[in-house]
Coordinates of C-alpha atoms and ligand atoms in Angstrom, one line a residue:
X1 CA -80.0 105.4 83.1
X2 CA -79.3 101.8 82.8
X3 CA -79.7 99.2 85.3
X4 CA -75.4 98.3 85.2
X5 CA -72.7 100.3 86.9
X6 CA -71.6 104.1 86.2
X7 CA -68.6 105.9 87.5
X8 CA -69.8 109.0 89.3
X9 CA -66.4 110.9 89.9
X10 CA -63.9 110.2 91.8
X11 CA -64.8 110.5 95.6
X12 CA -62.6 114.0 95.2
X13 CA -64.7 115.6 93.2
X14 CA -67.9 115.9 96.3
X15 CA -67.7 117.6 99.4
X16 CA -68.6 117.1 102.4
X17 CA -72.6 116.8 102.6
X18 CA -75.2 117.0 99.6
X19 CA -74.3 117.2 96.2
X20 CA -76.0 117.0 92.7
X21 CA -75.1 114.2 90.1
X22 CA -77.0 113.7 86.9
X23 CA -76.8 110.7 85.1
X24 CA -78.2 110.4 82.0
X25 CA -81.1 111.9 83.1
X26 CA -81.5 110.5 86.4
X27 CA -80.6 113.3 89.2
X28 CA -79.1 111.8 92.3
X29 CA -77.6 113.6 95.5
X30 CA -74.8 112.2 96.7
X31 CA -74.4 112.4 100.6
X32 CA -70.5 112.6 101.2
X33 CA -69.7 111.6 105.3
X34 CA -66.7 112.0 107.3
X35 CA -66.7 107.7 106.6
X36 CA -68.6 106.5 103.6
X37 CA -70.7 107.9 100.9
X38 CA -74.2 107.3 100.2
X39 CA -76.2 108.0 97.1
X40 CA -79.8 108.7 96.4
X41 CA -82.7 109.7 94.4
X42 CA -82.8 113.2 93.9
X43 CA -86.2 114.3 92.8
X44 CA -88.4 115.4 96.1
X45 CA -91.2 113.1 96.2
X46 CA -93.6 116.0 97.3
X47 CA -93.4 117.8 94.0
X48 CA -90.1 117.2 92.7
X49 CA -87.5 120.2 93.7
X50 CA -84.2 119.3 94.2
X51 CA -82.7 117.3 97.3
X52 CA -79.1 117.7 96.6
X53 CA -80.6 121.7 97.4
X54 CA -81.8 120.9 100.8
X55 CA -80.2 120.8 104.3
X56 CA -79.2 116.9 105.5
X57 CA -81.1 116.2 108.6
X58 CA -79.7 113.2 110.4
X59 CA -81.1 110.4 108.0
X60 CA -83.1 112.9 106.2
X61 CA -82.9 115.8 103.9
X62 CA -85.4 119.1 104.6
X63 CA -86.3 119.9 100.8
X64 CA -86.0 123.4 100.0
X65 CA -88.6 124.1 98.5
X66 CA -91.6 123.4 100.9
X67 CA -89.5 121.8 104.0
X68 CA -90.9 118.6 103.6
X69 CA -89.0 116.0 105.3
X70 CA -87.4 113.4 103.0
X71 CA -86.2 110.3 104.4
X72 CA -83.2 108.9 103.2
X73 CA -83.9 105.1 102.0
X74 CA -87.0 103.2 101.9
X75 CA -89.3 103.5 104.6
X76 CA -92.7 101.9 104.7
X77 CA -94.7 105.2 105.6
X78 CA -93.8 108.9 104.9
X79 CA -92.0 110.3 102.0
X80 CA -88.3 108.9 101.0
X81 CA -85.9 108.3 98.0
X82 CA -84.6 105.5 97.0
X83 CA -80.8 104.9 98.0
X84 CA -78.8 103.5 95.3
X85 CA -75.8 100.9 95.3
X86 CA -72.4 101.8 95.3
X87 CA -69.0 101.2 95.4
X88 CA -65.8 102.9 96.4
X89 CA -62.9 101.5 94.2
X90 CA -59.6 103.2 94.9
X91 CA -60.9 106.7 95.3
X92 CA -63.3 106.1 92.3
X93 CA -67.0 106.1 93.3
X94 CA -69.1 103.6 91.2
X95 CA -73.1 103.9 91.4
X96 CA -75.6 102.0 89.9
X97 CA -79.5 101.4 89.7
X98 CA -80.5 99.3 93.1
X99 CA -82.6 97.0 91.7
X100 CA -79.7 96.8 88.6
X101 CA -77.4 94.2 87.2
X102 CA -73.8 93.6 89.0
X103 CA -72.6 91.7 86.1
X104 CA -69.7 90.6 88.6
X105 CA -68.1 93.7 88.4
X106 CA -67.9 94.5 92.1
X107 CA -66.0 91.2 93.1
X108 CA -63.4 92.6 89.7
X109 CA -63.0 96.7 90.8
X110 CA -62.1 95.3 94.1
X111 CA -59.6 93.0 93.3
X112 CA -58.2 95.4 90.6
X113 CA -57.8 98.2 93.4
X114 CA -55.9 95.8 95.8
X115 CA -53.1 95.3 93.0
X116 CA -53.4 98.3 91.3
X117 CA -52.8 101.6 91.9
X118 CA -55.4 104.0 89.4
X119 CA -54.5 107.0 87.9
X120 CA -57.2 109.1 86.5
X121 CA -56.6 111.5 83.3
X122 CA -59.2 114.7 84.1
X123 CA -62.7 114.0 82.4
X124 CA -63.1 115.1 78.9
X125 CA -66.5 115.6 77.2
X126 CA -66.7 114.8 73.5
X127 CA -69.0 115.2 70.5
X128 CA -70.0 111.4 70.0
X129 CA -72.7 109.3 71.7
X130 CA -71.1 107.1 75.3
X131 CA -71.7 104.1 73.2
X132 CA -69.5 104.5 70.6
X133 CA -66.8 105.2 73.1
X134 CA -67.0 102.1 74.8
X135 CA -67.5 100.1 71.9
X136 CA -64.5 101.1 70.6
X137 CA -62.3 99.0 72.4
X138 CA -64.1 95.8 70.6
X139 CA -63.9 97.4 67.6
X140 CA -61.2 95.3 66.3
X141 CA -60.7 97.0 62.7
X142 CA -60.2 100.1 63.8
X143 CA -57.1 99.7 65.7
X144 CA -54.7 99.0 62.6
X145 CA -56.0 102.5 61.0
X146 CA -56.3 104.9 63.5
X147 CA -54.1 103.4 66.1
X148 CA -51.6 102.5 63.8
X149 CA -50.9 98.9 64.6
X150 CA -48.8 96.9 62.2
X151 CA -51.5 93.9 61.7
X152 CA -54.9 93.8 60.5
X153 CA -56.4 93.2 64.2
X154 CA -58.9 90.1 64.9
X155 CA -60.8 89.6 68.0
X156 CA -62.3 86.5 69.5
X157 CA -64.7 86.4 72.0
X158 CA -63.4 85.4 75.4
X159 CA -66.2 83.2 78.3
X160 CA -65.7 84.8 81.3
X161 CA -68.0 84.1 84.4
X162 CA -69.2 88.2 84.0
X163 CA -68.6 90.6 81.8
X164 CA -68.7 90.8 77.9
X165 CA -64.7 90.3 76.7
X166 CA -62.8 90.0 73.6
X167 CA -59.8 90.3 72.7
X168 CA -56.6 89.7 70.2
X169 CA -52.6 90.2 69.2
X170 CA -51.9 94.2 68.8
X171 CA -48.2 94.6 66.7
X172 CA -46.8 97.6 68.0
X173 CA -44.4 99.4 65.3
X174 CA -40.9 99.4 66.7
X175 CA -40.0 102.7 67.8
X176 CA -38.2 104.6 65.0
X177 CA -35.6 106.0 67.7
X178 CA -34.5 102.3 68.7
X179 CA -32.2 100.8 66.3
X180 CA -32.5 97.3 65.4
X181 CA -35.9 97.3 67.8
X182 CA -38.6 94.6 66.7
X183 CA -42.1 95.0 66.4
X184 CA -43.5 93.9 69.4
X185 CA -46.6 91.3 69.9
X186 CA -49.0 92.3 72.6
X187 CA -52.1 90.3 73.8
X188 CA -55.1 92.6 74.4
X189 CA -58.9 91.7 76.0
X190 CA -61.1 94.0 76.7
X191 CA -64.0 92.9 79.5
X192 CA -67.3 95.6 79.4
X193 CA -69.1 95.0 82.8
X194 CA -71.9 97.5 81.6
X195 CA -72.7 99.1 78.4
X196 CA -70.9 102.3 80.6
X197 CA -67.3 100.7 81.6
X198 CA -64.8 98.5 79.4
X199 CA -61.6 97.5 81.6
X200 CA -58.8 96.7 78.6
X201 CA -55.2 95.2 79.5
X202 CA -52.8 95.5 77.5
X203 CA -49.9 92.8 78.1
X204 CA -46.4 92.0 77.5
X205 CA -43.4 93.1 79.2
X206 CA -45.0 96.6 80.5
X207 CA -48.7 95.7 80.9
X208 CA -51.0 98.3 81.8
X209 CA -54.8 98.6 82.0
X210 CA -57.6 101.1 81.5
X211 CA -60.8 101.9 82.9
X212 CA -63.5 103.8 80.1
X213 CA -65.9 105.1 81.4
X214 CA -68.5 107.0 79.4
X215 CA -72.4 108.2 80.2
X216 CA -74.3 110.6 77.9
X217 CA -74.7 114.3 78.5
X218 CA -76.2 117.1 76.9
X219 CA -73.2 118.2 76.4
X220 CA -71.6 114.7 74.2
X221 CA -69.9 111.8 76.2
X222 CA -68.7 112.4 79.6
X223 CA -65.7 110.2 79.4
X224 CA -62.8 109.2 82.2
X225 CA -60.2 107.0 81.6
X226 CA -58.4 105.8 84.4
X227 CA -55.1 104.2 84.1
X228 CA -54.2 101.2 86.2
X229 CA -50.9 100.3 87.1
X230 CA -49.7 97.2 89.4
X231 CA -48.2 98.6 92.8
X232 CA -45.1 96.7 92.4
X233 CA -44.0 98.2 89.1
X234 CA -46.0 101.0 89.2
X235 CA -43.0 103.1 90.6
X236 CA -40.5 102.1 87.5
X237 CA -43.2 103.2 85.0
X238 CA -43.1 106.7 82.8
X239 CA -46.6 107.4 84.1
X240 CA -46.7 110.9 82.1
X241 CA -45.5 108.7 79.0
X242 CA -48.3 106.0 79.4
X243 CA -50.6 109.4 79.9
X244 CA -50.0 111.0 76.6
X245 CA -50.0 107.8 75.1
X246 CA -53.8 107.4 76.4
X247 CA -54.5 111.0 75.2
X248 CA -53.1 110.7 71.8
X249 CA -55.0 107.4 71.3
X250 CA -58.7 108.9 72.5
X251 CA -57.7 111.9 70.3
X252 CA -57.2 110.3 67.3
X253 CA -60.7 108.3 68.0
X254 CA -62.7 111.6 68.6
X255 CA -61.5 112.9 65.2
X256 CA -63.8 109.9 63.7
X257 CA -66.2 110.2 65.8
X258 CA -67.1 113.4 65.9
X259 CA -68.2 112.9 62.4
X260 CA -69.7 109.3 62.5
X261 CA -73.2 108.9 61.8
X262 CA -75.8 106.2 62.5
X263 CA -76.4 104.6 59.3
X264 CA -79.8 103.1 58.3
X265 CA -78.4 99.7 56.9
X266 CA -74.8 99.5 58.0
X267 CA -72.9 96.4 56.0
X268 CA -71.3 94.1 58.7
X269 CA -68.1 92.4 58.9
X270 CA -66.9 89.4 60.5
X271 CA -64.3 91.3 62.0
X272 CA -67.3 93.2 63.4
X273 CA -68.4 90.5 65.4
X274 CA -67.0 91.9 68.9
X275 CA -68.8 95.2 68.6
X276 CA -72.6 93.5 68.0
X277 CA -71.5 90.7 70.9
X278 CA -70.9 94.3 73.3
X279 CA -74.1 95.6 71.8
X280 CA -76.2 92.2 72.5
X281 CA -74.4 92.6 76.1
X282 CA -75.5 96.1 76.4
X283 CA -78.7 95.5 75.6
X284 CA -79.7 93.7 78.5
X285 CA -78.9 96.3 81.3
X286 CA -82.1 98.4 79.5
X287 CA -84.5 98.8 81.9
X288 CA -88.2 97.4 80.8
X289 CA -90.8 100.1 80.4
X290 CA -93.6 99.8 83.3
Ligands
LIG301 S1 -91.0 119.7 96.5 FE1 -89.9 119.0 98.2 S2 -91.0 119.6 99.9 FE2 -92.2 120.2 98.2
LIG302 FE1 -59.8 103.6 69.6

């Protein structure tokens, strides 16, 4: 686990009371209340069983294994886990590492979830390492060949006060069912506020956004997308439309991926540039050896 933000699930997904959440290694029990959520270190500090498979006592969990007591939080004396940082962003719960990196995304998922309404597509899991997933939306070169964009797209960097972003012009291909329709000029950026989430907007006349999210299993990339729409148009929009169009785009990226390989001595383009500025970006959420 990395010290920047994760999404968990959304808040649906955990009932009431304990539950177990792995990520990347790190197993956390997530404490769903009547009014809030809380998250926490899993591992017993006795001798390591389980807490998401004890009973919650007040602000404690009895472990099930040799009914220790386990406070919830740090305490000066006695055993207890370490409760983790979170956030509750439309019905999307965020968690990351306490002593972790913001990277200003709090201040950005709440304004986003004032003005927007979200829309999650169910979680998918996919043969290709979480990286390479969130990558891909600095990945400037691909876009023309496997999303099928009329130019040759170019990023550029963009400063922002948080965040790693870049962004450039995607031509759309006029749709072959409008006559006399244009190719159409859309502005795209792409903001990562941890190696795990990449927020892209798409603009123009029907602008919509996404939320990436990706964290390695055993299994491949966990990944959600979650489409974000602005409350005032969002009732006008084809949401089932935008949907497909978000499936059919992450399909045609996992039929690279599956089959991508790290290469030894991979030959860099400047068109490249945006993927090694996310990696540099990524690379400082690591957390330092002790
Ligand atoms: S491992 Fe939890 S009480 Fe022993
Ligand atoms: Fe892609």
């Amino acid at each position: 686990m990395h010290l920047g933000w994760y999404l968990a699930a959304p808040i649906g997904e955990f009932r009431t009371g304990l539950n177990a959440l792995q990520i990347e290694g790190r197993r956390l029990v997530v404490l769903r209340r009547e009014n809030g959520v809380e998250v926490y270190d899993a591992d017993c500090p006795h001798r390591g069983a389980n807490l998401a498979n004890g009973v919650l006592r007040g602000k404690a969990i009895v472990c099930a294994f040799h009914a220790r007591t386990i406070a919830l939080g740090e305490r000066a004396q006695g055993l207890c886990v370490r409760q983790y940082r979170t956030l509750v962003a439309g019905d999307l719960l965020f968690v990351r590492d306490p002593a972790g990196i913001d990277g200003g995304f709090e201040a950005q998922m709440s304004a986003l979830s004032e003005s927007h309404t979200f829309l999650p597509i169910p979680a998918r899991t996919m043969t290709a390492p979480a990286r390479l997933v969130i990558e891909n939306a600095f990945d400037s070169s691909h876009f023309q060949p496997v999303h099928h964009l009329v130019n040759a797209v170019r990023f550029s960097e963009f400063k922002r006060d948080a965040g790693y972003a870049a962004g450039g012009t995607f031509v759309v291909p006029a749709s072959p069912w409008q006559r006399g329709a244009r190719d159409t000029a859309l502005p795209f950026v792409a903001t990562a506020y941890s190696p795990s989430i990449v927020i892209s907007e798409l603009g123009g006349a029907r602008p919509y956004t996404t939320i990436t999210a990706a964290r390695d299993t055993p299994d491949g990339a966990l990944v959600r997308i979650v489409l974000a729409l602005a409350k005032e148009t969002a009732g006008d929009r084809d949401v089932p439309y935008l949907l497909r169009q978000l499936d059919t785009a992450i399909d045609a990226d996992e039929e690279i991926w599956r089959e991508v390989r790290e290469i030894e001595h991979p030959a860099y383009f400047a068109d490249d540039a945006a993927v090694l500025g996310f990696r540099t970006f990524a690379d400082e959420f690591r957390p330092t050896p002790p």
